[in-house]
Short mmCIF file of C-alpha atoms and ligand atoms in Angstrom, two decimals:
data_model
loop_
_atom_site.label_atom_id
_atom_site.label_comp_id
_atom_site.label_asym_id
_atom_site.label_seq_id
_atom_site.Cartn_x
_atom_site.Cartn_y
_atom_site.Cartn_z
CA UNK I 277 104.41 -92.51 -104.32
CA UNK I 278 108.39 -92.75 -104.68
CA UNK I 279 109.74 -94.65 -101.93
CA UNK I 280 113.54 -94.07 -101.66
CA UNK I 281 116.40 -95.56 -99.22
CA UNK I 282 119.47 -93.01 -100.57
CA UNK I 283 120.22 -89.55 -99.79
CA UNK I 284 120.92 -88.96 -103.33
CA UNK I 285 117.67 -90.32 -104.59
CA UNK I 286 116.03 -87.91 -102.13
CA UNK I 287 117.93 -84.90 -103.36
CA UNK I 288 116.95 -85.72 -107.10
CA UNK I 289 113.42 -86.19 -106.06
CA UNK I 290 113.22 -82.97 -104.23
CA UNK I 291 113.53 -80.45 -107.13
CA UNK I 292 110.12 -81.56 -108.31
CA UNK I 293 108.52 -80.09 -105.26
CA UNK I 294 108.10 -76.40 -105.07
CA UNK I 295 106.67 -76.72 -101.36
CA UNK I 296 107.10 -80.10 -99.37
CA UNK I 297 105.59 -80.78 -95.96
CA UNK I 298 108.08 -83.44 -93.80
CA UNK I 299 106.60 -85.88 -91.22
CA UNK I 300 109.63 -87.55 -89.55
CA UNK I 301 108.42 -91.08 -88.09
CA UNK I 302 110.04 -94.33 -86.62
CA UNK I 303 107.21 -96.25 -88.53
CA UNK I 304 104.60 -98.66 -87.11
CA UNK I 305 102.02 -95.82 -88.38
CA UNK I 306 98.83 -94.80 -86.80
CA UNK I 307 95.99 -92.29 -86.69
CA UNK I 308 98.55 -89.62 -84.77
CA UNK I 309 101.03 -89.96 -87.51
CA UNK I 310 98.55 -90.04 -90.13
CA UNK I 311 97.08 -86.75 -88.75
CA UNK I 312 100.20 -85.01 -89.28
CA UNK I 313 100.58 -86.46 -93.22
CA UNK I 314 96.95 -85.04 -94.06
CA UNK I 315 97.93 -81.89 -92.75
CA UNK I 316 101.36 -81.81 -94.36
CA UNK I 317 99.43 -82.54 -97.62
CA UNK I 318 96.92 -79.78 -97.08
CA UNK I 319 99.18 -77.04 -96.35
CA UNK I 320 102.18 -77.68 -98.47
CA UNK I 321 100.51 -79.36 -101.69
CA UNK I 322 102.98 -82.47 -101.41
CA UNK I 323 104.05 -84.36 -98.47
CA UNK I 324 107.07 -86.62 -97.69
CA UNK I 325 107.66 -88.96 -94.96
CA UNK I 326 110.57 -90.36 -93.47
CA UNK I 327 110.65 -94.17 -91.62
CA UNK I 328 113.53 -94.38 -89.63
CA UNK I 329 114.34 -96.22 -86.40
CA UNK I 330 117.22 -94.25 -85.14
CA UNK I 331 119.30 -96.02 -83.30
CA UNK I 332 121.13 -92.85 -81.71
CA UNK I 333 118.28 -92.02 -79.83
CA UNK I 334 117.91 -95.36 -77.98
CA UNK I 335 119.75 -95.99 -74.77
CA UNK I 336 121.51 -99.39 -74.67
CA UNK I 337 118.87 -100.76 -72.27
CA UNK I 338 116.01 -99.65 -74.57
CA UNK I 339 113.79 -101.17 -77.23
CA UNK I 340 115.32 -100.64 -80.06
CA UNK I 341 115.77 -103.97 -81.36
CA UNK I 342 112.23 -104.96 -80.40
CA UNK I 343 110.59 -101.45 -81.55
CA UNK I 344 107.76 -103.00 -83.76
CA UNK I 345 108.22 -102.51 -87.69
CA UNK I 346 105.75 -103.17 -90.58
CA UNK I 347 107.22 -101.27 -93.61
CA UNK I 348 104.69 -103.01 -96.07
CA UNK I 349 101.84 -101.80 -93.81
CA UNK I 350 103.20 -98.54 -93.61
CA UNK I 351 103.65 -97.96 -97.19
CA UNK I 352 100.01 -99.06 -97.91
CA UNK I 353 98.76 -96.59 -95.56
CA UNK I 354 100.99 -93.57 -96.89
CA UNK I 355 99.81 -94.65 -100.40
CA UNK I 356 96.35 -94.55 -99.51
CA UNK I 357 96.72 -91.01 -98.00
CA UNK I 358 98.30 -89.78 -100.93
CA UNK I 359 102.00 -89.34 -99.96
CA UNK I 360 104.50 -88.02 -102.61
CA UNK I 361 107.62 -89.14 -101.14
CA UNK I 362 108.89 -91.74 -98.38
CA UNK I 363 112.29 -91.89 -97.05
CA UNK I 364 113.23 -95.12 -95.66
CA UNK I 365 117.11 -95.67 -94.93
CA UNK I 366 119.10 -98.27 -93.56
CA UNK I 367 121.01 -97.15 -90.68
CA UNK I 368 124.29 -97.04 -92.81
CA UNK I 369 122.99 -94.83 -95.19
CA UNK I 370 122.39 -92.19 -92.33
CA UNK I 371 125.54 -92.86 -90.13
CA UNK I 372 128.11 -94.25 -92.49
CA UNK I 373 131.43 -95.45 -90.92
CA UNK I 374 133.29 -92.61 -89.55
CA UNK I 375 130.43 -90.67 -88.63
CA UNK I 376 131.24 -88.19 -85.54
CA UNK I 377 128.91 -85.27 -85.06
CA UNK I 378 126.33 -84.68 -82.82
CA UNK I 379 123.61 -81.56 -82.01
CA UNK I 380 123.25 -80.44 -78.31
CA UNK I 381 120.50 -78.34 -77.70
CA UNK I 382 121.07 -77.08 -74.21
CA UNK I 383 118.96 -76.62 -71.47
CA UNK I 384 115.51 -77.18 -72.94
CA UNK I 385 116.63 -81.07 -73.45
CA UNK I 386 117.75 -81.62 -69.90
CA UNK I 387 114.56 -81.98 -67.80
CA UNK I 388 111.82 -84.66 -68.10
CA UNK I 389 112.64 -87.32 -70.94
CA UNK I 390 115.96 -85.92 -71.09
CA UNK I 391 116.76 -86.51 -67.41
CA UNK I 392 115.52 -90.31 -67.93
CA UNK I 393 117.06 -90.80 -71.14
CA UNK I 394 120.41 -89.26 -71.43
CA UNK I 395 121.63 -88.70 -74.91
CA UNK I 396 117.88 -89.19 -76.16
CA UNK I 397 117.54 -85.84 -77.33
CA UNK I 398 121.02 -85.45 -79.04
CA UNK I 399 120.03 -88.42 -81.13
CA UNK I 400 116.52 -86.88 -81.93
CA UNK I 401 118.06 -83.29 -82.53
CA UNK I 402 121.16 -84.76 -85.07
CA UNK I 403 118.64 -87.16 -86.87
CA UNK I 404 115.94 -84.76 -87.52
CA UNK I 405 118.56 -81.82 -88.76
CA UNK I 406 120.04 -84.64 -91.21
CA UNK I 407 116.28 -85.12 -92.41
CA UNK I 408 115.85 -81.55 -92.66
CA UNK I 409 119.18 -81.32 -94.75
CA UNK I 410 118.36 -84.10 -96.77
CA UNK I 411 114.77 -83.56 -97.50
CA UNK I 412 114.88 -79.73 -97.37
CA UNK I 413 110.99 -79.20 -96.59
CA UNK I 414 109.16 -76.29 -96.39
CA UNK I 415 107.54 -77.27 -93.22
CA UNK I 416 108.05 -80.10 -90.66
CA UNK I 417 105.22 -81.68 -88.61
CA UNK I 418 105.63 -82.85 -85.02
CA UNK I 419 103.12 -84.48 -82.54
CA UNK I 420 102.23 -82.66 -79.38
CA UNK I 421 102.28 -85.85 -77.86
CA UNK I 422 106.14 -85.55 -77.82
CA UNK I 423 105.92 -81.86 -76.21
CA UNK I 424 109.48 -82.03 -75.14
CA UNK I 425 110.73 -83.31 -78.77
CA UNK I 426 108.72 -80.28 -80.35
CA UNK I 427 110.55 -77.66 -77.89
CA UNK I 428 113.93 -79.29 -78.65
CA UNK I 429 113.23 -78.97 -82.47
CA UNK I 430 112.12 -75.55 -82.22
CA UNK I 431 115.12 -74.42 -80.32
CA UNK I 432 117.24 -76.13 -82.42
CA UNK I 433 115.48 -74.70 -85.92
CA UNK I 434 115.93 -71.44 -84.74
CA UNK I 435 118.91 -71.56 -82.94
CA UNK I 436 120.81 -72.82 -86.38
CA UNK I 437 118.83 -70.56 -88.49
CA UNK I 438 117.27 -73.79 -90.32
CA UNK I 439 114.97 -72.29 -93.15
CA UNK I 440 111.77 -73.91 -92.56
CA UNK I 441 108.38 -73.93 -90.24
CA UNK I 442 108.18 -76.11 -87.34
CA UNK I 443 104.51 -77.07 -87.11
CA UNK I 444 102.74 -78.98 -84.15
CA UNK I 445 99.59 -81.29 -84.65
CA UNK I 446 97.36 -82.17 -81.79
CA UNK I 447 97.76 -85.51 -79.65
CA UNK I 448 95.27 -88.36 -81.08
CA UNK I 449 93.93 -90.35 -78.91
CA UNK I 450 92.08 -93.83 -78.75
CA UNK I 451 88.10 -93.52 -77.75
CA UNK I 452 89.21 -94.18 -74.06
CA UNK I 453 91.75 -91.31 -74.00
CA UNK I 454 94.96 -93.35 -74.40
CA UNK I 455 97.26 -91.35 -76.56
CA UNK I 456 97.84 -93.15 -79.74
CA UNK I 457 101.57 -94.84 -79.83
CA UNK I 458 103.35 -97.32 -81.84
CA UNK I 459 104.50 -98.64 -78.28
CA UNK I 460 101.03 -99.26 -77.25
CA UNK I 461 101.30 -102.88 -79.17
CA UNK I 462 103.68 -103.89 -76.62
CA UNK I 463 100.91 -103.96 -73.98
CA UNK I 464 99.47 -106.72 -72.76
CA UNK I 465 95.53 -106.70 -72.45
CA UNK I 466 95.68 -106.17 -68.94
CA UNK I 467 98.18 -103.40 -69.27
CA UNK I 468 96.08 -102.02 -71.99
CA UNK I 469 92.88 -101.79 -69.80
CA UNK I 470 94.65 -99.87 -67.32
CA UNK I 471 96.60 -97.50 -69.70
CA UNK I 472 93.68 -94.91 -69.81
CA UNK I 473 94.61 -93.90 -66.42
CA UNK I 474 97.13 -91.71 -67.82
CA UNK I 475 95.19 -89.67 -69.72
CA UNK I 476 92.66 -89.49 -66.97
CA UNK I 477 95.34 -88.38 -64.58
CA UNK I 478 96.07 -85.64 -66.72
CA UNK I 479 92.96 -84.72 -67.50
CA UNK I 480 91.88 -84.27 -63.62
CA UNK I 481 94.76 -82.22 -63.11
CA UNK I 482 93.14 -80.14 -65.98
CA UNK I 483 90.13 -80.16 -64.61
CA UNK I 484 91.37 -79.00 -61.17
CA UNK I 485 93.23 -76.25 -62.44
CA UNK I 486 89.99 -75.00 -64.42
CA UNK I 487 88.38 -75.08 -60.86
CA UNK I 488 90.78 -72.58 -59.51
CA UNK I 489 93.97 -74.71 -58.06
CA UNK I 490 97.15 -73.07 -58.99
CA UNK I 491 99.33 -75.15 -56.47
CA UNK I 492 101.32 -77.00 -59.16
CA UNK I 493 102.46 -79.71 -56.23
CA UNK I 494 98.56 -80.68 -56.02
CA UNK I 495 98.02 -81.16 -59.50
CA UNK I 496 101.17 -83.54 -59.29
CA UNK I 497 99.61 -85.27 -56.18
CA UNK I 498 96.53 -85.38 -57.85
CA UNK I 499 97.98 -87.18 -60.73
CA UNK I 500 100.06 -89.78 -58.48
CA UNK I 501 97.17 -90.71 -56.66
CA UNK I 502 94.82 -91.32 -59.86
CA UNK I 503 97.53 -93.28 -61.34
CA UNK I 504 97.78 -95.22 -57.92
CA UNK I 505 94.57 -96.45 -58.33
CA UNK I 506 96.16 -98.76 -61.08
CA UNK I 507 98.43 -101.18 -59.49
CA UNK I 508 99.84 -102.24 -62.92
CA UNK I 509 101.06 -98.74 -63.71
CA UNK I 510 104.06 -97.46 -62.20
CA UNK I 511 104.91 -93.60 -62.40
CA UNK I 512 108.21 -92.61 -63.62
CA UNK I 513 107.37 -88.69 -63.20
CA UNK I 514 104.86 -86.33 -63.25
CA UNK I 515 105.36 -82.62 -64.10
CA UNK I 516 103.59 -79.17 -63.99
CA UNK I 517 106.49 -77.29 -66.01
CA UNK I 518 106.60 -73.98 -67.40
CA UNK I 519 105.66 -74.37 -71.17
CA UNK I 520 108.90 -72.67 -72.64
CA UNK I 521 111.78 -73.74 -70.48
CA UNK I 522 110.30 -76.96 -69.01
CA UNK I 523 111.50 -76.29 -65.65
CA UNK I 524 109.11 -77.40 -62.70
CA UNK I 525 106.77 -74.45 -61.54
CA UNK I 526 105.18 -73.66 -57.80
CA UNK I 527 102.20 -71.78 -59.16
CA UNK I 528 100.30 -73.52 -62.09
CA UNK I 529 99.43 -71.00 -64.84
CA UNK I 530 97.93 -71.08 -68.47
CA UNK I 531 100.46 -72.29 -70.83
CA UNK I 532 101.96 -74.87 -68.39
CA UNK I 533 102.91 -78.48 -69.57
CA UNK I 534 101.43 -81.02 -67.44
CA UNK I 535 103.20 -84.23 -68.35
CA UNK I 536 103.87 -87.74 -67.05
CA UNK I 537 105.69 -90.94 -67.87
CA UNK I 538 105.09 -94.27 -66.25
CA UNK I 539 105.38 -98.10 -67.03
CA UNK I 540 103.29 -100.78 -67.75
CA UNK I 541 105.00 -103.98 -67.56
CA UNK I 542 108.02 -103.24 -69.76
CA UNK I 543 106.48 -100.43 -71.65
CA UNK I 544 107.11 -96.85 -70.96
CA UNK I 545 104.43 -94.31 -72.03
CA UNK I 546 104.44 -90.71 -71.91
CA UNK I 547 101.59 -88.09 -72.19
CA UNK I 548 101.00 -84.61 -71.70
CA UNK I 549 98.37 -81.65 -71.75
CA UNK I 550 98.74 -77.97 -71.92
CA UNK I 551 96.83 -76.02 -69.18
CA UNK I 552 94.44 -73.01 -70.17
P1 AMP E 896 107.33 -91.49 -83.61
O1 AMP E 896 107.20 -92.56 -84.96
O2 AMP E 896 106.66 -92.34 -82.42
O3 AMP E 896 108.67 -90.94 -83.44
O4 AMP E 896 106.49 -90.15 -83.92
C1 AMP E 896 106.46 -89.58 -85.47
C2 AMP E 896 105.72 -88.35 -85.20
O5 AMP E 896 104.50 -88.38 -84.67
C3 AMP E 896 106.08 -87.26 -83.66
O6 AMP E 896 106.20 -86.17 -84.46
C4 AMP E 896 105.17 -87.71 -82.73
O7 AMP E 896 105.16 -86.92 -81.91
C5 AMP E 896 103.91 -87.75 -83.50
N1 AMP E 896 103.24 -88.74 -82.88
C6 AMP E 896 103.13 -89.79 -82.35
N2 AMP E 896 102.22 -90.14 -81.74
C7 AMP E 896 101.17 -89.26 -81.91
C8 AMP E 896 99.79 -89.27 -81.86
N3 AMP E 896 99.03 -89.81 -80.84
N4 AMP E 896 99.02 -87.80 -81.88
C9 AMP E 896 99.61 -86.97 -82.94
N5 AMP E 896 100.92 -87.11 -83.21
C10 AMP E 896 101.83 -88.00 -82.65
#
């Protein structure tokens, strides 16, 4: 496994792989990341993983400085998984002095996370475009857990004619339903015990839909009520949105994205399911 920190080194190493799957990450890896890595290896014959806590996608009041990091553990996991190439640059390698360009993806980046985290998706789109240009993957792998991120990256790749396939992997969950996230490590024992209510709320909305409920507001109400049973969890938003535009709907239908964000103490978690 080659562990590279410069763009020049990645460019030089890239030529050895006829096809290459890229999994962009911010590190502190878990089974969700590793499911994407395994798929990249199988489907492309070789896998590259980037580990970069991208400063431009964090707002000033967010958790950039305390975001969890453990490079030795990450590298051991990737080595054991048979990864070919790791790109782990410093911020100065990615954003040298004078750096000024930025990719804005438009309406799909505006609601939900985009509304609560101004600038977040411009930061994501820009760094992912750079990673695509640096690594030149045949396919790039993203998790359904960050559903709006997937929509943003797909839009960008189509609009800007990026020569690769965007592949989405299912959300990997803990046995109690909590979506795996590097941020779960922030949770106190009491918060961790309360956190599965988020998936229970989503799953309850999905069950209501399966029983015939089509009023999107009824699904939102159900989720708010479910989460209210855990006083330690504060809802940021609950959403039933069109799967393509991510705009809120009145009538729920197959393909709608049911998503939520909530705070447990200082930790903000997101999760989603797709109806139908
Ligand atoms: P992150 O390191 O949190 O930026 O995540 C890197 C990639 O892994 C993103 O495409 C995420 O959507 C994906 N990912 C994170 N958590 C999960 C999960 N629980 N299941 C599947 N994919 C995930």
